[in-house]
Amino acid sequence: MLALSAEGLLPKVDYAIFADTGWEPAAVYRHLDRLEEEVAKPAGIPVLRVRAGNIRADALNPDHRFASMPLYILNQDGKQGMTRRQCTGEYKIKPIKKKVRELLGYPHPQRVPKNVFVEQWVGISTDEFHRAKDADVKYMRNRHPLIEMGWSRSDCVRHLTSLGLADTPKSSCLGCPFHGNAQWRHIRDTSPEEWRDVVEFDAAIRKGNARANATGNRLLGQAFLHRSRVPLDRAPIDHVTTAERAALRGDAAEAEEMEHGVLDGCSPWACRGEAGKPKRDDFGLAS
């Protein structure tokens, strides 16, 4: 949408906002820098980067109230579950809303007048039209230009390719539990430093929330980044296990997700994380 606006194929936007969790792959930051220099600046479109902290550092800081990631849980009784997902709301949606209110001239806790609002473009394509929804606050009104244009994901890829942007990386936390095996392999095989980072983080969260542990709460289960609930450096990211194959027999959609991850898993306005219902309701895994 930024490129289409910069080219004049869509109206010129006032701002483009990127919500940074602080733990994106290096390739995403490099691509964002390139977009800003080659696409946004020549068109006079400011790119605003907003943050609510560093999700990796916050997760391991016992003094910080951490908004939980959707981690895979193996409870002491052998039952499996997931922690509730709060990270998208805390690290993406909230900082975007905060910046929007500032741009409108009514930062929190000021009340935004009834007829003051922004038109916010959300990049949902026709493949995901059912995820297009209205904003949940009156000072933001959602619009979905790609759907209005009838563009699918393939149309977007073709247009980016024509602009020399075919290598656009997927924006998501480096250690997002919604990664599929292909994404984990890509990190391992192309970026050893980032692979060490996620393996270390996976080991660090095994005993749950650092803040809960610091208070001496009782551990109820173990947390993992990979859906197999095996330490990431030993997880079966190169193949599907016999148990997984049996569970997936006849379910092509789940097999696709296991390999390629949850599509748009952390898109601020179309997060598909709600697909997994958590069995536990806290990150600490402790009473």
PDB file of C-alpha atoms in Angstrom:
ATOM      1  CA  MET A   1       0.000   0.000   0.000  1.00  0.00           C
ATOM      2  CA  LEU A   2       2.915   2.346   0.698  1.00  0.00           C
ATOM      3  CA  ALA A   3       4.303   1.731  -2.783  1.00  0.00           C
ATOM      4  CA  LEU A   4       0.896   2.171  -4.410  1.00  0.00           C
ATOM      5  CA  SER A   5       0.413   5.444  -2.548  1.00  0.00           C
ATOM      6  CA  ALA A   6       3.902   6.671  -3.433  1.00  0.00           C
ATOM      7  CA  GLU A   7       3.283   5.868  -7.109  1.00  0.00           C
ATOM      8  CA  GLY A   8      -0.037   7.690  -7.142  1.00  0.00           C
ATOM      9  CA  LEU A   9      -2.025   4.526  -7.817  1.00  0.00           C
ATOM     10  CA  LEU A  10      -3.685   5.174  -4.466  1.00  0.00           C
ATOM     11  CA  PRO A  11      -4.169   8.597  -2.815  1.00  0.00           C
ATOM     12  CA  LYS A  12      -1.132   9.922  -0.977  1.00  0.00           C
ATOM     13  CA  VAL A  13      -1.230   8.950   2.684  1.00  0.00           C
ATOM     14  CA  ASP A  14      -0.228  11.367   5.441  1.00  0.00           C
ATOM     15  CA  TYR A  15       1.833   8.807   7.353  1.00  0.00           C
ATOM     16  CA  ALA A  16       2.928   5.181   7.338  1.00  0.00           C
ATOM     17  CA  ILE A  17       3.276   3.550  10.766  1.00  0.00           C
ATOM     18  CA  PHE A  18       5.465   0.569  11.619  1.00  0.00           C
ATOM     19  CA  ALA A  19       4.962  -1.024  15.047  1.00  0.00           C
ATOM     20  CA  ASP A  20       8.329  -2.396  16.148  1.00  0.00           C
ATOM     21  CA  THR A  21       8.369  -5.095  18.835  1.00  0.00           C
ATOM     22  CA  GLY A  22      12.142  -4.696  19.110  1.00  0.00           C
ATOM     23  CA  TRP A  23      12.760  -8.295  17.991  1.00  0.00           C
ATOM     24  CA  GLU A  24      12.255  -8.332  14.230  1.00  0.00           C
ATOM     25  CA  PRO A  25      14.711 -10.176  11.973  1.00  0.00           C
ATOM     26  CA  ALA A  26      17.585  -8.014  10.749  1.00  0.00           C
ATOM     27  CA  ALA A  27      16.268  -8.463   7.190  1.00  0.00           C
ATOM     28  CA  VAL A  28      13.015  -6.700   8.147  1.00  0.00           C
ATOM     29  CA  TYR A  29      14.831  -3.660   9.538  1.00  0.00           C
ATOM     30  CA  ARG A  30      17.057  -3.498   6.443  1.00  0.00           C
ATOM     31  CA  HIS A  31      13.999  -3.689   4.195  1.00  0.00           C
ATOM     32  CA  LEU A  32      12.194  -1.012   6.193  1.00  0.00           C
ATOM     33  CA  ASP A  33      15.214   1.296   5.851  1.00  0.00           C
ATOM     34  CA  ARG A  34      15.196   0.697   2.103  1.00  0.00           C
ATOM     35  CA  LEU A  35      11.462   1.371   1.805  1.00  0.00           C
ATOM     36  CA  GLU A  36      11.846   4.609   3.701  1.00  0.00           C
ATOM     37  CA  GLU A  37      14.757   5.839   1.571  1.00  0.00           C
ATOM     38  CA  GLU A  38      13.669   4.620  -1.880  1.00  0.00           C
ATOM     39  CA  VAL A  39       9.866   4.727  -1.709  1.00  0.00           C
ATOM     40  CA  ALA A  40       8.519   6.848   1.141  1.00  0.00           C
ATOM     41  CA  LYS A  41      10.920   9.821   1.292  1.00  0.00           C
ATOM     42  CA  PRO A  42      10.815  10.606  -2.467  1.00  0.00           C
ATOM     43  CA  ALA A  43       7.016  10.671  -2.220  1.00  0.00           C
ATOM     44  CA  GLY A  44       7.045  12.839   0.907  1.00  0.00           C
ATOM     45  CA  ILE A  45       5.460  10.174   3.124  1.00  0.00           C
ATOM     46  CA  PRO A  46       6.853  10.072   6.695  1.00  0.00           C
ATOM     47  CA  VAL A  47       7.445   6.570   8.093  1.00  0.00           C
ATOM     48  CA  LEU A  48       6.791   6.580  11.842  1.00  0.00           C
ATOM     49  CA  ARG A  49       8.280   3.777  13.931  1.00  0.00           C
ATOM     50  CA  VAL A  50       6.494   3.190  17.225  1.00  0.00           C
ATOM     51  CA  ARG A  51       7.481   0.911  20.102  1.00  0.00           C
ATOM     52  CA  ALA A  52       6.122  -0.201  23.453  1.00  0.00           C
ATOM     53  CA  GLY A  53       9.379  -1.842  24.523  1.00  0.00           C
ATOM     54  CA  ASN A  54      11.492  -4.826  23.501  1.00  0.00           C
ATOM     55  CA  ILE A  55       9.437  -7.995  23.650  1.00  0.00           C
ATOM     56  CA  ARG A  56      12.455 -10.283  24.097  1.00  0.00           C
ATOM     57  CA  ALA A  57      14.037  -8.246  26.886  1.00  0.00           C
ATOM     58  CA  ASP A  58      10.679  -7.701  28.596  1.00  0.00           C
ATOM     59  CA  ALA A  59       9.949 -11.434  28.638  1.00  0.00           C
ATOM     60  CA  LEU A  60      13.158 -12.159  30.527  1.00  0.00           C
ATOM     61  CA  ASN A  61      12.976  -9.191  32.916  1.00  0.00           C
ATOM     62  CA  PRO A  62      11.469 -10.155  36.297  1.00  0.00           C
ATOM     63  CA  ASP A  63      10.718  -6.490  37.014  1.00  0.00           C
ATOM     64  CA  HIS A  64       8.636  -5.973  33.884  1.00  0.00           C
ATOM     65  CA  ARG A  65       4.946  -6.771  33.403  1.00  0.00           C
ATOM     66  CA  PHE A  66       5.153  -8.951  30.305  1.00  0.00           C
ATOM     67  CA  ALA A  67       2.292  -9.309  27.814  1.00  0.00           C
ATOM     68  CA  SER A  68       2.471 -12.989  27.003  1.00  0.00           C
ATOM     69  CA  MET A  69       3.408 -14.601  23.726  1.00  0.00           C
ATOM     70  CA  PRO A  70       1.336 -17.634  22.617  1.00  0.00           C
ATOM     71  CA  LEU A  71       3.815 -20.221  23.887  1.00  0.00           C
ATOM     72  CA  TYR A  72       3.302 -23.980  23.639  1.00  0.00           C
ATOM     73  CA  ILE A  73       2.898 -25.562  27.059  1.00  0.00           C
ATOM     74  CA  LEU A  74       3.607 -29.049  28.364  1.00  0.00           C
ATOM     75  CA  ASN A  75       1.986 -29.368  31.766  1.00  0.00           C
ATOM     76  CA  GLN A  76       3.311 -31.628  34.519  1.00  0.00           C
ATOM     77  CA  ASP A  77       0.436 -34.049  33.996  1.00  0.00           C
ATOM     78  CA  GLY A  78       1.395 -34.435  30.328  1.00  0.00           C
ATOM     79  CA  LYS A  79      -1.461 -32.322  28.972  1.00  0.00           C
ATOM     80  CA  GLN A  80      -0.707 -29.755  26.295  1.00  0.00           C
ATOM     81  CA  GLY A  81      -1.871 -26.164  26.029  1.00  0.00           C
ATOM     82  CA  MET A  82      -0.960 -22.646  24.943  1.00  0.00           C
ATOM     83  CA  THR A  83      -0.579 -19.438  26.869  1.00  0.00           C
ATOM     84  CA  ARG A  84      -2.890 -16.593  25.954  1.00  0.00           C
ATOM     85  CA  ARG A  85      -1.738 -14.196  23.248  1.00  0.00           C
ATOM     86  CA  GLN A  86      -1.383 -10.583  24.414  1.00  0.00           C
ATOM     87  CA  CYS A  87       1.736  -9.529  22.511  1.00  0.00           C
ATOM     88  CA  THR A  88       0.014  -8.235  19.365  1.00  0.00           C
ATOM     89  CA  GLY A  89      -2.250  -5.959  21.374  1.00  0.00           C
ATOM     90  CA  GLU A  90       0.498  -4.684  23.673  1.00  0.00           C
ATOM     91  CA  TYR A  91       3.393  -4.311  21.257  1.00  0.00           C
ATOM     92  CA  LYS A  92       1.595  -3.424  18.023  1.00  0.00           C
ATOM     93  CA  ILE A  93      -1.975  -2.192  18.428  1.00  0.00           C
ATOM     94  CA  LYS A  94      -1.493  -0.049  21.557  1.00  0.00           C
ATOM     95  CA  PRO A  95       1.524   1.900  20.282  1.00  0.00           C
ATOM     96  CA  ILE A  96      -0.217   2.486  16.931  1.00  0.00           C
ATOM     97  CA  LYS A  97      -3.308   3.846  18.685  1.00  0.00           C
ATOM     98  CA  LYS A  98      -1.139   6.002  20.931  1.00  0.00           C
ATOM     99  CA  LYS A  99       0.597   7.545  17.908  1.00  0.00           C
ATOM    100  CA  VAL A 100      -2.728   8.075  16.100  1.00  0.00           C
ATOM    101  CA  ARG A 101      -4.102   9.990  19.070  1.00  0.00           C
ATOM    102  CA  GLU A 102      -0.954  12.136  19.121  1.00  0.00           C
ATOM    103  CA  LEU A 103      -1.292  12.871  15.406  1.00  0.00           C
ATOM    104  CA  LEU A 104      -4.905  13.892  15.951  1.00  0.00           C
ATOM    105  CA  GLY A 105      -3.790  16.218  18.741  1.00  0.00           C
ATOM    106  CA  TYR A 106      -5.572  14.361  21.535  1.00  0.00           C
ATOM    107  CA  PRO A 107      -3.046  12.198  23.404  1.00  0.00           C
ATOM    108  CA  HIS A 108      -4.310  10.014  26.223  1.00  0.00           C
ATOM    109  CA  PRO A 109      -6.092  10.764  28.528  1.00  0.00           C
ATOM    110  CA  GLN A 110      -7.704  13.513  26.480  1.00  0.00           C
ATOM    111  CA  ARG A 111     -11.043  12.664  24.913  1.00  0.00           C
ATOM    112  CA  VAL A 112     -11.089  12.615  21.107  1.00  0.00           C
ATOM    113  CA  PRO A 113     -14.075  14.685  19.869  1.00  0.00           C
ATOM    114  CA  LYS A 114     -16.891  12.754  18.271  1.00  0.00           C
ATOM    115  CA  ASN A 115     -16.242  13.742  14.657  1.00  0.00           C
ATOM    116  CA  VAL A 116     -12.428  13.637  14.760  1.00  0.00           C
ATOM    117  CA  PHE A 117     -10.937  10.478  13.270  1.00  0.00           C
ATOM    118  CA  VAL A 118      -8.280   9.040  10.980  1.00  0.00           C
ATOM    119  CA  GLU A 119      -8.855   6.817   7.971  1.00  0.00           C
ATOM    120  CA  GLN A 120      -6.588   3.849   8.553  1.00  0.00           C
ATOM    121  CA  TRP A 121      -5.606   1.602   5.656  1.00  0.00           C
ATOM    122  CA  VAL A 122      -5.263  -2.088   6.489  1.00  0.00           C
ATOM    123  CA  GLY A 123      -3.383  -4.290   4.001  1.00  0.00           C
ATOM    124  CA  ILE A 124      -5.711  -7.275   3.856  1.00  0.00           C
ATOM    125  CA  SER A 125      -5.949  -8.794   0.366  1.00  0.00           C
ATOM    126  CA  THR A 126      -8.872 -10.651  -1.231  1.00  0.00           C
ATOM    127  CA  ASP A 127      -7.416 -13.961   0.023  1.00  0.00           C
ATOM    128  CA  GLU A 128      -8.247 -12.843   3.565  1.00  0.00           C
ATOM    129  CA  PHE A 129     -11.313 -10.677   2.961  1.00  0.00           C
ATOM    130  CA  HIS A 130     -13.176 -12.332   5.831  1.00  0.00           C
ATOM    131  CA  ARG A 131     -10.641 -10.807   8.257  1.00  0.00           C
ATOM    132  CA  ALA A 132     -11.477  -7.249   7.257  1.00  0.00           C
ATOM    133  CA  LYS A 133     -13.256  -5.581  10.150  1.00  0.00           C
ATOM    134  CA  ASP A 134     -14.153  -2.177  11.497  1.00  0.00           C
ATOM    135  CA  ALA A 135     -11.951  -0.402  14.038  1.00  0.00           C
ATOM    136  CA  ASP A 136     -12.859  -0.833  17.699  1.00  0.00           C
ATOM    137  CA  VAL A 137     -12.465   2.874  18.504  1.00  0.00           C
ATOM    138  CA  LYS A 138     -14.386   5.817  17.064  1.00  0.00           C
ATOM    139  CA  TYR A 139     -11.294   7.888  16.277  1.00  0.00           C
ATOM    140  CA  MET A 140     -10.115   5.287  13.726  1.00  0.00           C
ATOM    141  CA  ARG A 141     -12.023   4.175  10.634  1.00  0.00           C
ATOM    142  CA  ASN A 142     -10.622   1.189   8.786  1.00  0.00           C
ATOM    143  CA  ARG A 143     -10.378   0.992   5.025  1.00  0.00           C
ATOM    144  CA  HIS A 144      -9.092  -1.954   2.978  1.00  0.00           C
ATOM    145  CA  PRO A 145      -7.697  -0.631  -0.331  1.00  0.00           C
ATOM    146  CA  LEU A 146      -6.370  -3.975  -1.587  1.00  0.00           C
ATOM    147  CA  ILE A 147      -9.814  -5.547  -1.297  1.00  0.00           C
ATOM    148  CA  GLU A 148     -11.352  -2.508  -2.992  1.00  0.00           C
ATOM    149  CA  MET A 149      -8.889  -2.984  -5.874  1.00  0.00           C
ATOM    150  CA  GLY A 150      -9.613  -6.700  -6.030  1.00  0.00           C
ATOM    151  CA  TRP A 151      -5.959  -7.534  -5.379  1.00  0.00           C
ATOM    152  CA  SER A 152      -4.895 -10.947  -4.083  1.00  0.00           C
ATOM    153  CA  ARG A 153      -1.596 -11.784  -2.390  1.00  0.00           C
ATOM    154  CA  SER A 154      -0.292 -12.881  -5.802  1.00  0.00           C
ATOM    155  CA  ASP A 155      -1.162  -9.480  -7.282  1.00  0.00           C
ATOM    156  CA  CYS A 156       0.792  -7.804  -4.486  1.00  0.00           C
ATOM    157  CA  VAL A 157       3.814 -10.042  -5.075  1.00  0.00           C
ATOM    158  CA  ARG A 158       3.749  -9.323  -8.806  1.00  0.00           C
ATOM    159  CA  HIS A 159       3.632  -5.582  -8.222  1.00  0.00           C
ATOM    160  CA  LEU A 160       6.443  -5.663  -5.667  1.00  0.00           C
ATOM    161  CA  THR A 161       8.504  -7.734  -8.109  1.00  0.00           C
ATOM    162  CA  SER A 162       7.994  -5.106 -10.800  1.00  0.00           C
ATOM    163  CA  LEU A 163       9.409  -2.507  -8.393  1.00  0.00           C
ATOM    164  CA  GLY A 164      12.451  -4.590  -7.494  1.00  0.00           C
ATOM    165  CA  LEU A 165      11.010  -5.444  -4.084  1.00  0.00           C
ATOM    166  CA  ALA A 166      10.432  -9.155  -4.636  1.00  0.00           C
ATOM    167  CA  ASP A 167      12.531 -10.006  -1.578  1.00  0.00           C
ATOM    168  CA  THR A 168      10.116  -8.325   0.850  1.00  0.00           C
ATOM    169  CA  PRO A 169      10.511 -10.305   4.119  1.00  0.00           C
ATOM    170  CA  LYS A 170       7.665 -11.231   6.433  1.00  0.00           C
ATOM    171  CA  SER A 171       7.438  -9.008   9.487  1.00  0.00           C
ATOM    172  CA  SER A 172       7.166 -10.990  12.719  1.00  0.00           C
ATOM    173  CA  CYS A 173       9.134 -11.464  15.901  1.00  0.00           C
ATOM    174  CA  LEU A 174      12.281 -13.484  15.404  1.00  0.00           C
ATOM    175  CA  GLY A 175      11.098 -16.002  18.001  1.00  0.00           C
ATOM    176  CA  CYS A 176       7.387 -16.018  17.148  1.00  0.00           C
ATOM    177  CA  PRO A 177       5.709 -19.320  18.128  1.00  0.00           C
ATOM    178  CA  PHE A 178       3.547 -19.022  14.987  1.00  0.00           C
ATOM    179  CA  HIS A 179       6.565 -19.802  12.787  1.00  0.00           C
ATOM    180  CA  GLY A 180       6.319 -22.948  10.716  1.00  0.00           C
ATOM    181  CA  ASN A 181       9.169 -25.413  10.223  1.00  0.00           C
ATOM    182  CA  ALA A 182      10.238 -23.689   6.997  1.00  0.00           C
ATOM    183  CA  GLN A 183      10.656 -20.388   8.848  1.00  0.00           C
ATOM    184  CA  TRP A 184      12.666 -21.998  11.647  1.00  0.00           C
ATOM    185  CA  ARG A 185      14.905 -23.700   9.063  1.00  0.00           C
ATOM    186  CA  HIS A 186      15.410 -20.406   7.247  1.00  0.00           C
ATOM    187  CA  ILE A 187      16.644 -18.727  10.428  1.00  0.00           C
ATOM    188  CA  ARG A 188      18.923 -21.682  11.265  1.00  0.00           C
ATOM    189  CA  ASP A 189      20.366 -22.021   7.760  1.00  0.00           C
ATOM    190  CA  THR A 190      20.786 -18.341   6.834  1.00  0.00           C
ATOM    191  CA  SER A 191      21.470 -16.494  10.083  1.00  0.00           C
ATOM    192  CA  PRO A 192      23.501 -18.423  12.694  1.00  0.00           C
ATOM    193  CA  GLU A 193      23.546 -15.437  15.053  1.00  0.00           C
ATOM    194  CA  GLU A 194      19.756 -15.091  15.021  1.00  0.00           C
ATOM    195  CA  TRP A 195      19.400 -18.867  15.410  1.00  0.00           C
ATOM    196  CA  ARG A 196      21.546 -18.773  18.557  1.00  0.00           C
ATOM    197  CA  ASP A 197      19.370 -15.904  19.786  1.00  0.00           C
ATOM    198  CA  VAL A 198      16.081 -17.810  19.449  1.00  0.00           C
ATOM    199  CA  VAL A 199      17.543 -21.042  20.849  1.00  0.00           C
ATOM    200  CA  GLU A 200      18.796 -19.138  23.913  1.00  0.00           C
ATOM    201  CA  PHE A 201      15.424 -17.448  24.350  1.00  0.00           C
ATOM    202  CA  ASP A 202      13.592 -20.772  24.012  1.00  0.00           C
ATOM    203  CA  ALA A 203      15.747 -22.245  26.788  1.00  0.00           C
ATOM    204  CA  ALA A 204      15.296 -19.150  28.962  1.00  0.00           C
ATOM    205  CA  ILE A 205      11.479 -19.303  28.922  1.00  0.00           C
ATOM    206  CA  ARG A 206      11.310 -23.017  29.753  1.00  0.00           C
ATOM    207  CA  LYS A 207      10.343 -22.288  33.345  1.00  0.00           C
ATOM    208  CA  GLY A 208       7.841 -19.602  32.500  1.00  0.00           C
ATOM    209  CA  ASN A 209       7.572 -15.951  33.384  1.00  0.00           C
ATOM    210  CA  ALA A 210      10.739 -14.500  34.930  1.00  0.00           C
ATOM    211  CA  ARG A 211       8.604 -12.233  37.109  1.00  0.00           C
ATOM    212  CA  ALA A 212       6.510 -15.134  38.419  1.00  0.00           C
ATOM    213  CA  ASN A 213       9.602 -17.200  39.115  1.00  0.00           C
ATOM    214  CA  ALA A 214      11.257 -14.301  40.939  1.00  0.00           C
ATOM    215  CA  THR A 215       8.401 -14.345  43.449  1.00  0.00           C
ATOM    216  CA  GLY A 216       8.844 -18.076  44.026  1.00  0.00           C
ATOM    217  CA  ASN A 217       5.585 -19.202  42.436  1.00  0.00           C
ATOM    218  CA  ARG A 218       5.087 -22.909  41.848  1.00  0.00           C
ATOM    219  CA  LEU A 219       5.850 -24.130  38.335  1.00  0.00           C
ATOM    220  CA  LEU A 220       2.891 -25.810  36.640  1.00  0.00           C
ATOM    221  CA  GLY A 221       4.442 -26.626  33.270  1.00  0.00           C
ATOM    222  CA  GLN A 222       7.145 -25.916  30.719  1.00  0.00           C
ATOM    223  CA  ALA A 223       7.030 -23.407  27.861  1.00  0.00           C
ATOM    224  CA  PHE A 224       8.389 -23.875  24.320  1.00  0.00           C
ATOM    225  CA  LEU A 225       8.599 -21.879  21.080  1.00  0.00           C
ATOM    226  CA  HIS A 226       8.066 -24.913  18.813  1.00  0.00           C
ATOM    227  CA  ARG A 227       4.732 -26.686  18.558  1.00  0.00           C
ATOM    228  CA  SER A 228       6.393 -30.068  19.166  1.00  0.00           C
ATOM    229  CA  ARG A 229       7.089 -28.893  22.734  1.00  0.00           C
ATOM    230  CA  VAL A 230      10.708 -29.917  22.325  1.00  0.00           C
ATOM    231  CA  PRO A 231      13.690 -27.563  22.841  1.00  0.00           C
ATOM    232  CA  LEU A 232      14.107 -25.575  19.634  1.00  0.00           C
ATOM    233  CA  ASP A 233      17.613 -26.842  18.857  1.00  0.00           C
ATOM    234  CA  ARG A 234      16.235 -30.413  18.987  1.00  0.00           C
ATOM    235  CA  ALA A 235      12.781 -29.763  17.486  1.00  0.00           C
ATOM    236  CA  PRO A 236      11.829 -31.714  14.315  1.00  0.00           C
ATOM    237  CA  ILE A 237      12.014 -28.732  11.972  1.00  0.00           C
ATOM    238  CA  ASP A 238      13.469 -30.788   9.106  1.00  0.00           C
ATOM    239  CA  HIS A 239      10.659 -33.315   8.911  1.00  0.00           C
ATOM    240  CA  VAL A 240       7.203 -34.224  10.176  1.00  0.00           C
ATOM    241  CA  THR A 241       7.258 -36.782  12.983  1.00  0.00           C
ATOM    242  CA  THR A 242       5.254 -39.996  12.871  1.00  0.00           C
ATOM    243  CA  ALA A 243       2.892 -38.658  15.535  1.00  0.00           C
ATOM    244  CA  GLU A 244       2.386 -35.416  13.638  1.00  0.00           C
ATOM    245  CA  ARG A 245       1.781 -37.263  10.386  1.00  0.00           C
ATOM    246  CA  ALA A 246      -0.895 -39.361  12.034  1.00  0.00           C
ATOM    247  CA  ALA A 247      -2.556 -36.277  13.526  1.00  0.00           C
ATOM    248  CA  LEU A 248      -2.500 -34.423  10.215  1.00  0.00           C
ATOM    249  CA  ARG A 249      -3.734 -37.208   7.980  1.00  0.00           C
ATOM    250  CA  GLY A 250      -6.473 -35.709   5.851  1.00  0.00           C
ATOM    251  CA  ASP A 251      -5.991 -32.157   7.201  1.00  0.00           C
ATOM    252  CA  ALA A 252      -4.126 -30.298   4.457  1.00  0.00           C
ATOM    253  CA  ALA A 253      -4.681 -26.872   6.055  1.00  0.00           C
ATOM    254  CA  GLU A 254      -3.042 -27.876   9.328  1.00  0.00           C
ATOM    255  CA  ALA A 255      -0.173 -29.533   7.482  1.00  0.00           C
ATOM    256  CA  GLU A 256       0.380 -26.300   5.530  1.00  0.00           C
ATOM    257  CA  GLU A 257       0.410 -24.286   8.759  1.00  0.00           C
ATOM    258  CA  MET A 258       2.862 -26.687  10.393  1.00  0.00           C
ATOM    259  CA  GLU A 259       5.327 -26.221   7.535  1.00  0.00           C
ATOM    260  CA  HIS A 260       4.849 -22.576   6.624  1.00  0.00           C
ATOM    261  CA  GLY A 261       3.444 -21.097   9.821  1.00  0.00           C
ATOM    262  CA  VAL A 262       0.344 -19.084  10.596  1.00  0.00           C
ATOM    263  CA  LEU A 263      -0.317 -16.678   7.738  1.00  0.00           C
ATOM    264  CA  ASP A 264      -0.130 -13.077   8.969  1.00  0.00           C
ATOM    265  CA  GLY A 265       0.214 -14.447  12.477  1.00  0.00           C
ATOM    266  CA  CYS A 266       1.001 -11.091  14.040  1.00  0.00           C
ATOM    267  CA  SER A 267      -0.540  -8.600  11.668  1.00  0.00           C
ATOM    268  CA  PRO A 268      -1.886  -5.915  14.047  1.00  0.00           C
ATOM    269  CA  TRP A 269      -5.357  -5.783  12.530  1.00  0.00           C
ATOM    270  CA  ALA A 270      -5.776  -9.343  11.274  1.00  0.00           C
ATOM    271  CA  CYS A 271      -3.969 -11.533  13.765  1.00  0.00           C
ATOM    272  CA  ARG A 272      -4.723 -15.209  13.235  1.00  0.00           C
ATOM    273  CA  GLY A 273      -3.388 -16.130  16.623  1.00  0.00           C
ATOM    274  CA  GLU A 274      -6.894 -16.594  17.951  1.00  0.00           C
ATOM    275  CA  ALA A 275      -6.974 -19.897  16.074  1.00  0.00           C
ATOM    276  CA  GLY A 276      -5.295 -21.601  19.003  1.00  0.00           C
ATOM    277  CA  LYS A 277      -7.381 -21.629  22.183  1.00  0.00           C
ATOM    278  CA  PRO A 278      -5.156 -21.501  25.274  1.00  0.00           C
ATOM    279  CA  LYS A 279      -5.531 -24.127  27.965  1.00  0.00           C
ATOM    280  CA  ARG A 280      -3.780 -21.958  30.577  1.00  0.00           C
ATOM    281  CA  ASP A 281      -4.495 -18.295  31.058  1.00  0.00           C
ATOM    282  CA  ASP A 282      -1.122 -17.022  32.240  1.00  0.00           C
ATOM    283  CA  PHE A 283       2.409 -16.867  30.924  1.00  0.00           C
ATOM    284  CA  GLY A 284       3.923 -17.625  34.295  1.00  0.00           C
ATOM    285  CA  LEU A 285       2.648 -21.215  34.335  1.00  0.00           C
ATOM    286  CA  ALA A 286       2.589 -20.776  38.061  1.00  0.00           C
ATOM    287  CA  SER A 287      -0.173 -20.410  40.607  1.00  0.00           C
TER     288      SER A 287
END
